[in-house]
Coordinates of C-alpha atoms and ligand atoms in Angstrom, one line a residue:
X1 CA 0.5 4.7 7.6
X2 CA 0.1 8.5 8.1
X3 CA -0.3 10.9 5.1
X4 CA 1.3 14.4 4.9
X5 CA 0.9 17.4 2.6
X6 CA 2.3 20.5 2.5
X7 CA 1.6 23.8 0.0
X8 CA 3.6 26.8 -0.8
X9 CA 2.2 29.3 -3.7
X10 CA -0.3 31.9 -4.4
X11 CA -3.5 30.4 -3.4
X12 CA -5.2 29.8 -0.2
X13 CA -3.2 27.0 1.4
X14 CA -6.1 25.6 3.8
X15 CA -8.5 24.4 0.8
X16 CA -5.6 22.9 -1.1
X17 CA -4.2 21.3 2.1
X18 CA -8.0 19.9 3.0
X19 CA -8.3 18.5 -0.3
X20 CA -4.9 17.0 -0.3
X21 CA -5.6 15.3 3.3
X22 CA -9.0 13.8 2.0
X23 CA -7.1 12.1 -1.0
X24 CA -4.4 10.8 1.5
X25 CA -7.1 9.9 4.0
X26 CA -6.6 6.0 2.8
X27 CA -3.1 6.3 4.6
X28 CA -4.6 6.9 8.0
X29 CA -7.6 7.9 9.5
X30 CA -7.1 8.2 13.5
X31 CA -6.9 11.9 13.6
X32 CA -5.9 14.9 11.2
X33 CA -4.5 18.5 11.6
X34 CA -3.3 21.3 9.8
X35 CA -1.1 24.4 10.4
X36 CA -1.3 27.4 8.2
X37 CA 1.3 30.5 8.1
X38 CA 0.1 34.1 7.8
X39 CA 2.9 35.9 9.8
X40 CA 1.8 34.0 12.8
X41 CA 1.2 30.1 12.7
X42 CA -2.0 28.9 13.2
X43 CA -2.7 25.3 14.1
X44 CA -6.0 23.1 14.2
X45 CA -6.3 19.3 14.8
X46 CA -8.5 16.8 16.6
X47 CA -9.5 12.9 16.5
X48 CA -11.7 11.6 13.7
X49 CA -12.0 11.4 9.8
X50 CA -10.8 14.4 7.8
X51 CA -14.1 15.7 6.8
X52 CA -15.4 15.4 10.1
X53 CA -12.4 17.4 11.8
X54 CA -12.0 19.6 9.1
X55 CA -15.5 20.9 9.8
X56 CA -15.6 21.0 13.5
X57 CA -12.3 22.6 13.8
X58 CA -13.0 25.0 10.7
X59 CA -9.9 24.3 8.8
X60 CA -11.0 26.5 5.9
X61 CA -11.2 29.2 8.2
X62 CA -7.4 29.2 8.3
X63 CA -5.8 31.9 5.9
X64 CA -2.5 31.8 4.5
X65 CA -0.6 30.8 1.3
X66 CA 1.3 28.2 2.9
X67 CA 0.8 25.2 5.2
X68 CA 1.1 21.7 5.9
X69 CA -1.1 19.0 7.2
X70 CA -1.4 15.6 8.4
X71 CA -3.8 12.6 8.6
X72 CA -2.7 9.8 11.2
X73 CA -2.5 6.2 11.8
X74 CA -1.4 5.9 15.2
X75 CA 1.7 4.0 15.8
X76 CA 3.4 5.8 19.0
X77 CA 1.0 7.1 21.4
X78 CA -3.0 6.7 21.4
X79 CA -5.5 8.3 19.3
X80 CA -5.8 11.7 21.3
X81 CA -5.9 15.3 20.1
X82 CA -2.7 15.8 21.7
X83 CA -1.1 13.0 19.8
X84 CA -2.5 14.3 16.5
X85 CA -0.2 16.5 14.3
X86 CA 0.9 19.2 13.7
X87 CA 3.2 19.2 16.7
X88 CA 4.3 22.4 17.8
X89 CA 8.0 23.6 19.4
X90 CA 7.5 24.8 22.9
X91 CA 7.6 28.4 21.7
X92 CA 5.0 27.8 19.2
X93 CA 6.7 29.0 16.4
X94 CA 7.5 25.8 14.8
X95 CA 5.0 23.1 13.5
X96 CA 5.9 19.6 12.4
X97 CA 4.1 16.9 10.6
X98 CA 5.9 13.5 10.4
X99 CA 5.2 10.0 9.1
X100 CA 7.9 7.3 10.3
X101 CA 9.1 6.3 13.7
X102 CA 12.2 8.2 15.3
X103 CA 14.0 5.4 16.7
X104 CA 16.2 7.4 19.2
X105 CA 13.2 9.9 20.3
X106 CA 13.5 8.8 24.0
X107 CA 17.3 9.8 24.0
X108 CA 16.5 13.1 22.2
X109 CA 13.7 13.6 24.8
X110 CA 15.9 13.3 27.6
X111 CA 18.3 15.6 26.1
X112 CA 15.8 18.4 25.5
X113 CA 14.2 17.9 29.1
X114 CA 17.5 18.7 30.5
X115 CA 17.5 21.8 28.2
X116 CA 14.3 22.8 29.9
X117 CA 11.8 21.5 27.3
X118 CA 8.7 20.2 28.2
X119 CA 6.5 17.3 26.1
X120 CA 2.7 17.4 25.6
X121 CA 2.3 14.3 23.9
X122 CA 3.2 10.5 23.9
X123 CA 4.4 10.6 20.4
X124 CA 8.0 10.4 18.8
X125 CA 7.5 13.5 16.4
X126 CA 7.2 16.1 19.1
X127 CA 11.1 16.0 19.7
X128 CA 11.5 17.4 15.9
X129 CA 10.2 21.0 16.4
X130 CA 11.8 21.3 19.7
X131 CA 15.0 20.0 18.5
X132 CA 14.6 22.5 15.6
X133 CA 13.8 25.2 18.4
X134 CA 16.9 24.7 20.3
X135 CA 19.6 24.5 17.4
X136 CA 17.9 27.7 16.4
X137 CA 18.3 29.3 19.5
X138 CA 22.1 28.7 19.2
X139 CA 22.3 29.9 15.5
X140 CA 19.6 32.2 14.3
X141 CA 19.8 30.5 10.7
X142 CA 16.2 28.5 10.2
X143 CA 17.4 26.3 7.4
X144 CA 20.7 25.2 9.2
X145 CA 18.9 24.7 12.4
X146 CA 16.6 22.3 10.6
X147 CA 19.5 20.5 8.9
X148 CA 21.3 20.2 12.2
X149 CA 18.2 18.5 13.7
X150 CA 17.3 16.2 11.2
X151 CA 20.8 15.1 11.1
X152 CA 20.3 14.0 14.7
X153 CA 17.3 11.7 14.1
X154 CA 17.6 7.9 13.8
X155 CA 14.8 6.1 12.1
X156 CA 12.5 7.0 9.4
X157 CA 10.9 10.0 8.6
X158 CA 9.0 12.0 5.8
X159 CA 8.8 15.6 7.5
X160 CA 7.1 18.8 6.8
X161 CA 8.3 21.8 8.6
X162 CA 6.4 25.3 8.7
X163 CA 7.6 28.3 11.2
X164 CA 7.1 31.6 11.9
X165 CA 10.9 32.2 11.3
X166 CA 10.6 31.4 7.8
X167 CA 8.9 32.2 4.7
X168 CA 8.6 28.5 3.1
X169 CA 8.2 24.7 3.8
X170 CA 11.1 22.7 4.7
X171 CA 10.7 19.1 3.5
X172 CA 12.8 15.9 4.2
X173 CA 13.0 12.2 3.9
X174 CA 14.5 9.1 5.0
X175 CA 13.0 5.5 4.7
X176 CA 9.4 7.1 4.3
X177 CA 7.8 8.3 1.3
X178 CA 7.6 11.9 0.3
X179 CA 7.6 13.4 -3.1
X180 CA 7.2 17.0 -4.7
X181 CA 4.7 18.5 -7.0
X182 CA 5.6 21.5 -9.1
X183 CA 2.9 23.8 -10.3
X184 CA 2.8 27.0 -11.8
X185 CA 4.5 29.3 -9.1
X186 CA 3.6 26.9 -6.5
X187 CA 5.0 23.6 -4.7
X188 CA 3.5 20.7 -3.3
X189 CA 5.0 17.8 -0.8
X190 CA 3.1 15.1 -0.1
X191 CA 3.4 11.3 1.1
X192 CA 1.8 10.1 -2.4
X193 CA 0.9 11.7 -6.0
X194 CA -2.9 11.6 -5.7
X195 CA -2.9 14.2 -3.0
X196 CA -1.7 17.0 -5.6
X197 CA -2.7 15.1 -8.8
X198 CA -5.5 17.8 -9.6
X199 CA -3.1 20.6 -9.5
X200 CA -0.1 19.0 -11.4
X201 CA 1.6 16.2 -12.9
X202 CA 5.1 17.3 -12.6
X203 CA 7.0 15.6 -9.8
X204 CA 10.3 15.9 -8.3
X205 CA 11.0 12.2 -6.5
X206 CA 13.1 12.5 -3.4
X207 CA 16.1 9.9 -2.2
X208 CA 17.0 9.0 1.2
X209 CA 18.4 12.3 3.2
X210 CA 16.9 14.9 0.7
X211 CA 16.1 18.2 2.4
X212 CA 14.0 20.4 0.4
X213 CA 13.6 24.2 0.7
X214 CA 10.3 25.3 -0.9
X215 CA 9.3 29.0 -1.3
X216 CA 9.7 30.7 -4.5
X217 CA 11.7 28.5 -5.6
X218 CA 12.9 25.0 -5.1
X219 CA 16.4 23.7 -3.7
X220 CA 17.3 20.2 -2.5
X221 CA 20.1 19.3 -0.4
X222 CA 21.3 16.0 0.6
X223 CA 22.2 15.7 4.4
X224 CA 24.4 12.7 4.3
X225 CA 26.7 14.1 1.5
X226 CA 26.3 17.7 2.6
X227 CA 25.8 18.9 -1.2
X228 CA 22.9 20.4 -3.2
X229 CA 21.3 18.2 -5.8
X230 CA 20.1 19.0 -9.2
X231 CA 16.3 19.1 -9.4
X232 CA 15.0 16.6 -11.9
X233 CA 11.4 17.1 -12.7
X234 CA 9.6 14.1 -14.3
X235 CA 6.1 13.8 -15.4
X236 CA 3.4 11.5 -14.6
X237 CA 0.7 9.8 -16.7
X238 CA -1.9 8.9 -13.9
X239 CA -5.2 11.0 -14.5
X240 CA -7.3 12.9 -12.0
X241 CA -10.4 10.6 -12.5
X242 CA -8.4 7.4 -11.6
X243 CA -8.0 9.1 -8.4
X244 CA -11.5 9.9 -7.8
X245 CA -14.6 7.9 -7.1
X246 CA -16.7 9.0 -10.3
X247 CA -20.2 7.6 -10.1
X248 CA -18.9 4.9 -7.6
X249 CA -20.1 4.6 -4.0
X250 CA -16.6 3.6 -2.9
X251 CA -13.1 3.2 -4.2
X252 CA -13.1 -0.7 -3.6
X253 CA -16.1 -0.9 -5.8
X254 CA -14.4 1.2 -8.5
X255 CA -11.2 -0.6 -8.5
X256 CA -12.7 -4.0 -8.7
X257 CA -14.4 -3.0 -11.8
X258 CA -11.3 -1.6 -13.3
X259 CA -9.8 -4.9 -13.5
X260 CA -11.3 -5.4 -17.1
X261 CA -8.9 -2.7 -18.1
X262 CA -5.9 -2.8 -15.5
X263 CA -5.1 -6.6 -16.3
X264 CA -4.3 -5.5 -20.3
X265 CA -2.6 -2.5 -19.1
X266 CA -0.4 -4.8 -16.9
X267 CA 0.9 -6.5 -19.9
X268 CA 2.1 -3.1 -21.4
X269 CA 5.7 -3.8 -20.8
X270 CA 9.0 -3.0 -22.5
X271 CA 10.2 -6.3 -23.9
X272 CA 13.9 -5.5 -23.3
X273 CA 13.3 -5.2 -19.6
X274 CA 11.2 -8.0 -19.5
X275 CA 13.9 -10.2 -21.5
X276 CA 16.9 -8.8 -19.1
X277 CA 14.6 -9.9 -16.1
X278 CA 13.9 -13.4 -17.9
X279 CA 17.7 -13.9 -18.2
X280 CA 18.5 -12.8 -14.7
X281 CA 15.8 -15.2 -13.2
X282 CA 17.2 -18.0 -15.7
X283 CA 20.8 -17.7 -14.5
X284 CA 20.0 -17.2 -10.8
X285 CA 21.2 -19.9 -8.5
X286 CA 18.3 -19.2 -6.1
X287 CA 15.4 -17.2 -6.2
X288 CA 13.4 -15.3 -3.4
X289 CA 10.1 -13.9 -3.7
X290 CA 9.6 -11.1 -0.8
X291 CA 6.2 -9.2 -0.3
X292 CA 3.9 -8.3 2.5
X293 CA -0.1 -8.7 2.7
X294 CA -2.0 -9.5 -0.8
X295 CA 1.2 -9.0 -2.7
X296 CA 2.5 -12.0 -0.7
X297 CA -0.3 -14.1 -2.1
X298 CA 0.3 -12.8 -5.8
X299 CA 4.3 -14.2 -4.9
X300 CA 2.8 -17.5 -3.6
X301 CA 0.6 -18.0 -6.7
X302 CA 3.4 -17.3 -8.6
X303 CA 5.7 -19.8 -7.1
X304 CA 3.2 -22.6 -8.2
X305 CA 3.3 -21.3 -11.9
X306 CA 7.0 -20.9 -11.8
X307 CA 7.0 -24.6 -10.5
X308 CA 4.5 -25.9 -13.0
X309 CA 5.4 -23.7 -16.2
X310 CA 8.8 -22.9 -15.9
X311 CA 10.2 -26.1 -13.6
X312 CA 11.7 -23.3 -11.5
X313 CA 12.0 -23.5 -7.6
X314 CA 11.2 -20.2 -5.7
X315 CA 11.8 -19.6 -2.2
X316 CA 8.7 -17.2 -1.1
X317 CA 8.8 -15.3 2.0
X318 CA 6.9 -12.8 4.0
X319 CA 9.2 -9.9 3.8
X320 CA 9.3 -9.4 8.0
X321 CA 10.6 -13.0 7.9
X322 CA 13.3 -12.6 5.0
X323 CA 16.0 -11.5 7.6
X324 CA 15.9 -15.1 8.8
X325 CA 16.9 -16.7 5.7
X326 CA 19.2 -13.7 4.7
X327 CA 22.2 -16.1 4.7
X328 CA 21.2 -18.0 1.8
X329 CA 21.7 -15.0 -0.4
X330 CA 24.8 -14.2 -2.5
X331 CA 25.5 -12.8 -5.6
X332 CA 24.2 -15.3 -7.6
X333 CA 20.5 -14.8 -6.0
X334 CA 17.9 -13.0 -7.3
X335 CA 15.2 -11.2 -5.1
X336 CA 11.9 -10.4 -6.7
X337 CA 10.0 -8.0 -4.4
X338 CA 6.5 -7.3 -5.2
X339 CA 4.7 -4.3 -3.7
X340 CA 1.7 -2.2 -5.0
X341 CA 3.4 0.9 -3.1
X342 CA 6.5 0.2 -3.4
X343 CA 7.1 1.6 0.1
X344 CA 6.4 -1.2 2.5
X345 CA 9.1 -1.2 5.1
X346 CA 9.7 -4.7 5.5
X347 CA 9.9 -5.1 1.5
X348 CA 12.5 -2.0 1.6
X349 CA 14.7 -3.9 4.5
X350 CA 14.5 -7.1 2.6
X351 CA 15.8 -5.5 -0.6
X352 CA 18.5 -3.4 1.7
X353 CA 19.6 -6.5 2.8
X354 CA 19.6 -8.7 -0.2
X355 CA 21.5 -5.7 -2.1
X356 CA 24.4 -5.7 0.6
X357 CA 24.9 -9.4 -0.2
X358 CA 25.1 -8.6 -3.8
X359 CA 22.0 -10.3 -5.0
X360 CA 20.4 -8.8 -8.2
X361 CA 17.0 -7.1 -7.2
X362 CA 13.9 -7.2 -9.4
X363 CA 10.7 -5.6 -8.5
X364 CA 7.1 -5.6 -9.6
X365 CA 5.3 -2.3 -8.4
X366 CA 2.6 0.0 -9.1
X367 CA 3.8 3.5 -8.2
X368 CA 6.5 5.1 -10.4
X369 CA 9.4 6.8 -8.5
X370 CA 8.6 4.9 -5.2
X371 CA 11.7 3.7 -3.1
X372 CA 11.3 0.1 -4.3
X373 CA 11.5 1.1 -8.1
X374 CA 14.7 3.4 -7.0
X375 CA 16.4 0.4 -5.1
X376 CA 16.1 -2.1 -7.9
X377 CA 18.3 -3.2 -10.4
X378 CA 15.2 -3.9 -12.7
X379 CA 11.4 -3.1 -12.5
X380 CA 8.3 -3.7 -14.0
X381 CA 5.3 -1.4 -13.6
X382 CA 2.1 -2.8 -13.0
X383 CA 0.3 0.1 -14.9
X384 CA -2.8 -0.1 -12.8
X385 CA -3.5 3.7 -12.0
X386 CA -3.7 4.7 -8.4
X387 CA -5.3 2.2 -5.9
X388 CA -7.0 4.1 -3.1
X389 CA -9.1 1.6 -1.2
X390 CA -6.9 0.2 1.8
X391 CA -7.7 -3.5 0.3
X392 CA -5.7 -4.3 -2.8
X393 CA -8.0 -5.6 -5.6
X394 CA -6.8 -4.4 -9.0
X395 CA -3.1 -4.4 -8.2
X396 CA -3.3 -7.7 -6.7
X397 CA -4.8 -9.2 -10.1
X398 CA -2.2 -7.0 -12.0
X399 CA 0.6 -8.6 -10.1
X400 CA -0.4 -11.9 -10.6
X401 CA -0.8 -11.5 -14.4
X402 CA 2.5 -9.8 -14.5
X403 CA 4.1 -12.6 -12.5
X404 CA 2.2 -15.4 -14.9
X405 CA 3.7 -13.4 -18.0
X406 CA 7.3 -13.9 -16.5
X407 CA 6.7 -17.6 -15.9
X408 CA 5.4 -18.3 -19.5
X409 CA 8.5 -16.0 -20.5
X410 CA 10.9 -18.1 -18.9
X411 CA 9.9 -21.0 -21.1
X412 CA 9.6 -18.8 -24.1
X413 CA 5.8 -18.6 -24.2
X414 CA 5.1 -15.1 -23.8
X415 CA 3.0 -14.7 -26.8
X416 CA 0.5 -17.4 -24.9
X417 CA -0.3 -14.7 -22.2
X418 CA -0.8 -12.1 -24.6
X419 CA -3.5 -14.0 -26.6
X420 CA -5.1 -15.5 -23.5
X421 CA -5.6 -12.1 -21.8
X422 CA -8.3 -11.3 -24.6
X423 CA -10.5 -14.3 -23.5
X424 CA -9.8 -13.4 -20.1
X425 CA -11.1 -9.9 -20.7
X426 CA -14.4 -11.2 -21.5
X427 CA -14.5 -13.4 -18.3
X428 CA -13.6 -10.5 -16.3
X429 CA -16.4 -8.6 -17.7
X430 CA -18.7 -11.2 -17.0
X431 CA -17.3 -11.3 -13.2
X432 CA -17.9 -7.9 -12.7
X433 CA -21.3 -7.6 -14.4
X434 CA -24.6 -6.6 -12.7
X435 CA -25.8 -10.3 -13.1
X436 CA -22.7 -11.5 -10.9
X437 CA -23.3 -8.6 -8.6
X438 CA -26.9 -9.2 -7.7
X439 CA -25.8 -13.2 -7.4
X440 CA -23.2 -12.1 -4.7
X441 CA -25.2 -9.6 -2.7
X442 CA -27.7 -12.5 -2.6
X443 CA -24.8 -14.6 -1.2
X444 CA -23.8 -11.8 1.3
X445 CA -27.3 -11.8 2.8
X446 CA -27.2 -15.5 3.4
X447 CA -23.9 -15.5 5.6
X448 CA -23.8 -11.8 7.0
X449 CA -24.1 -12.7 10.4
X450 CA -21.6 -15.5 10.6
X451 CA -18.7 -15.1 12.8
X452 CA -16.5 -17.8 11.3
X453 CA -16.1 -18.7 7.6
X454 CA -13.3 -21.0 6.0
X455 CA -12.0 -21.0 2.4
X456 CA -10.1 -24.1 1.0
X457 CA -7.9 -24.7 -2.2
X458 CA -5.5 -26.9 -3.5
X459 CA -2.6 -26.1 -5.8
X460 CA -2.9 -22.9 -7.5
X461 CA -6.0 -22.3 -5.8
X462 CA -4.7 -22.4 -2.2
X463 CA -3.1 -19.0 -2.2
X464 CA -6.3 -17.8 -4.0
X465 CA -8.3 -19.1 -0.8
X466 CA -5.7 -17.1 1.7
X467 CA -6.2 -14.1 -0.5
X468 CA -9.8 -14.8 -0.3
X469 CA -9.8 -15.1 3.3
X470 CA -7.8 -12.0 3.8
X471 CA -10.3 -9.9 1.8
X472 CA -13.2 -11.0 3.7
X473 CA -11.7 -10.6 7.1
X474 CA -10.1 -7.2 6.5
X475 CA -13.3 -5.6 5.2
X476 CA -16.1 -7.0 7.0
X477 CA -14.4 -8.2 10.2
X478 CA -15.8 -12.0 9.8
X479 CA -13.1 -14.2 11.1
X480 CA -12.1 -15.9 7.8
X481 CA -9.2 -18.6 7.6
X482 CA -7.7 -20.2 4.5
X483 CA -6.7 -24.2 4.6
X484 CA -5.1 -26.4 1.8
X485 CA -7.9 -28.9 1.4
X486 CA -5.8 -31.6 2.8
X487 CA -5.1 -29.9 5.9
X488 CA -8.5 -29.7 7.3
X489 CA -8.3 -33.3 8.7
X490 CA -5.4 -32.2 10.6
X491 CA -7.5 -29.8 12.9
X492 CA -9.7 -27.4 11.3
X493 CA -12.4 -29.7 10.7
X494 CA -13.1 -29.8 14.5
X495 CA -14.3 -25.9 13.9
X496 CA -17.2 -27.0 11.5
X497 CA -20.5 -26.3 12.8
X498 CA -23.8 -26.4 11.3
X499 CA -24.0 -23.7 8.5
X500 CA -20.4 -22.4 8.8
X501 CA -19.4 -20.9 5.6
X502 CA -17.0 -22.6 3.6
X503 CA -15.8 -21.2 0.1
X504 CA -14.4 -24.0 -2.0
X505 CA -12.1 -23.0 -5.2
X506 CA -12.4 -25.8 -7.5
X507 CA -10.2 -26.3 -10.8
X508 CA -10.3 -28.6 -13.6
X509 CA -7.0 -30.2 -12.3
X510 CA -7.8 -30.4 -8.9
X511 CA -11.7 -31.1 -9.1
X512 CA -12.1 -34.7 -7.4
X513 CA -9.8 -34.2 -4.2
X514 CA -11.4 -30.8 -3.6
X515 CA -15.0 -31.7 -4.0
X516 CA -14.2 -34.6 -1.7
X517 CA -13.2 -32.3 0.9
X518 CA -16.0 -30.4 0.2
X519 CA -17.9 -33.4 1.0
X520 CA -16.2 -33.9 4.1
X521 CA -17.1 -30.5 5.4
X522 CA -20.6 -31.0 4.3
X523 CA -21.1 -34.0 6.5
X524 CA -20.0 -32.0 9.3
X525 CA -22.6 -29.4 8.8
X526 CA -20.9 -26.8 6.6
X527 CA -22.6 -24.6 4.1
X528 CA -20.6 -25.1 0.9
X529 CA -20.0 -22.0 -1.3
X530 CA -18.4 -23.4 -4.6
X531 CA -16.5 -21.4 -7.0
X532 CA -16.1 -23.6 -9.8
X533 CA -17.2 -23.9 -13.6
X534 CA -19.5 -26.5 -13.1
X535 CA -22.1 -26.9 -10.5
X536 CA -21.8 -29.8 -8.0
X537 CA -24.3 -31.4 -5.6
X538 CA -22.2 -30.8 -2.7
X539 CA -22.7 -27.0 -3.4
X540 CA -25.2 -24.8 -1.3
X541 CA -24.3 -22.0 -3.1
X542 CA -22.7 -21.9 -6.6
X543 CA -20.5 -18.9 -8.1
X544 CA -19.9 -19.7 -11.5
X545 CA -16.4 -19.0 -12.9
X546 CA -15.0 -20.3 -16.3
X547 CA -12.0 -22.4 -15.9
X548 CA -9.0 -20.3 -17.1
X549 CA -6.4 -23.0 -15.8
X550 CA -3.4 -21.2 -15.0
X551 CA -5.3 -18.0 -15.0
X552 CA -7.6 -19.1 -12.3
X553 CA -6.2 -17.1 -9.5
X554 CA -7.2 -14.1 -11.5
X555 CA -10.5 -14.8 -12.4
X556 CA -11.5 -17.0 -9.3
X557 CA -10.8 -14.1 -6.8
X558 CA -12.6 -11.4 -8.5
X559 CA -16.2 -12.8 -6.9
X560 CA -14.7 -12.8 -3.6
X561 CA -13.6 -9.3 -3.6
X562 CA -16.9 -8.5 -4.6
X563 CA -18.5 -10.6 -1.6
X564 CA -15.9 -9.0 0.6
X565 CA -17.4 -5.6 -0.2
X566 CA -21.1 -6.5 0.0
X567 CA -20.2 -8.1 3.1
X568 CA -18.9 -4.6 4.2
X569 CA -21.9 -2.7 3.3
X570 CA -24.4 -5.4 5.0
X571 CA -22.4 -5.2 8.2
X572 CA -22.0 -1.4 8.1
X573 CA -18.2 -1.2 7.6
X574 CA -16.7 1.3 5.4
X575 CA -14.8 -0.7 2.5
X576 CA -12.6 1.9 2.0
X577 CA -11.2 2.5 5.2
X578 CA -11.1 -0.7 7.6
X579 CA -10.7 -0.2 11.3
X580 CA -6.9 -0.3 12.4
X581 CA -5.6 -0.7 8.6
X582 CA -3.5 1.7 6.6
X583 CA -2.7 1.2 2.6
X584 CA 1.0 1.5 3.2
X585 CA 2.7 0.1 6.1
X586 CA 5.9 2.1 6.1
X587 CA 7.2 1.1 9.7
X588 CA 8.1 -2.1 10.6
Ligands
G6P1 C1 -1.3 -3.2 3.5 C2 -2.0 -3.4 2.4 C3 -2.4 -4.1 1.7 C4 -1.2 -4.9 0.9 C5 0.1 -4.6 2.0 C6 1.2 -4.9 1.1 O1 -1.3 -4.0 4.7 O2 -3.5 -2.8 3.5 O3 -3.6 -4.0 0.7 O4 -1.4 -5.8 0.5 O5 -0.1 -3.7 2.9 O6 1.5 -3.5 0.5 P1 2.5 -3.2 -0.7 O7 2.2 -1.8 -1.1 O8 3.9 -3.7 -0.3 O9 1.9 -3.9 -1.9

């Protein structure tokens, strides 16, 4: 969703904020804006991508040593300059940037209108600066006014407040991500760590209702408990180069290539934590996996492995649907939540429900300090480094490898995965090689003008087909749908026309049936792309991927990640910022 950043220090705020916005742009790219304080509040904003707007509106022309900025993914109100953040109070003395949704904004708007306030945007955010102005007019203490105003908000928010009334930046969060960066005589507040990673690796993770006052010092209060909180500084081990494109043209390609390393890093786990999790899973009366998007596909993949390797039945739920099955949760349940960001609203909501019912919460997550990490009884980190491209690539395969490790660990075969990973490393190296890229480019050229595409698999290859379809559709906008091979004859085959591309995932285990399905498709005119260890006469195009059995979900998806990337380039789509999408979906 949206990305926010704030700065207080001795440097020129606008260049730091602009840099931060560029690093946060993966969270939203509809519009952006900045406010800097230099006695007076100066604000600039417009519709468009960060670099375009910053140039047009001359963000760097703003001078001052503190400020706030925002890059927007529109939820309430269209993509217009008026709806872009920062939003100002009626007297133009208070600026606010916000990520989240204020559920009672209509009610608050009505209240403020009765007090004589006017509104100029369609956003829910605009109530916040005006509510602060109202509270400040009653009691000339700015920090108190902010506290009072924020206490009246219902819904989710990460907010940064800048005002001509106060020498500092105020930050607060409830159910939306916000982290503080602590530098030398300077502070940052941002939706995500990459926004300030090049300035500091010291961070303060915030909890719900934390209210932070940043000026020469940092003070944290909890709005709910009405008390001051001790500031706890943690260090992060992400490097600046991990959050930069380096020699790559896009983050998507960089992150696909990184899988050679990230798969190994996913297995660097504390054995004691792993054993605890395995014991919880063994003792559970029922197990639920909850996740969204690609993380859901990783969960689905794992459910096949838990069944075949560990003889464990797992209920896999798209997190937004989980509340419908909530009544099956009790203190003997384990809910395993899978999320790259650890901030996906529906996942957090599911975990909250499950916790209320007494279930054990385990999570697999990439971002240390994220809300999901804090809401979990136990967690495993993916160790994949920051993933910047909106599409999940390296975090998906890391999730799958870690879940595979759990399945094997349940039957005391932990070492087998560690051994296998060295072999897998060579396979992934080959799958991301220049030869493979040339081959995939050729395939992309052949199918780039198609409107529809289908992917099929059976068993463990079915979730891979789902992830493949998602990758292709979300970045190239070709309509792509996945089916289990056995379902084709129940409807989908009616859509097959001459040269409709169909990607078929073949494994040693399912080869006879899936090849038979491919033959059925071919006889209706389909153009068959086989992802398989050996060629077959039914294939019009063969992508050779060595057979890796229960690791096929990791190896078979990589060429399709590359295909999605190449299709995006050929169709003139930006692979890192697909239209209408955001990296972290922090609203329901
Ligand atoms: C968004 C992203 C996807 C991601 C999904 C779940 O839709 O664009 O790449 O898979 O959210 O995100 P999570 O952070 O929970 O894994």
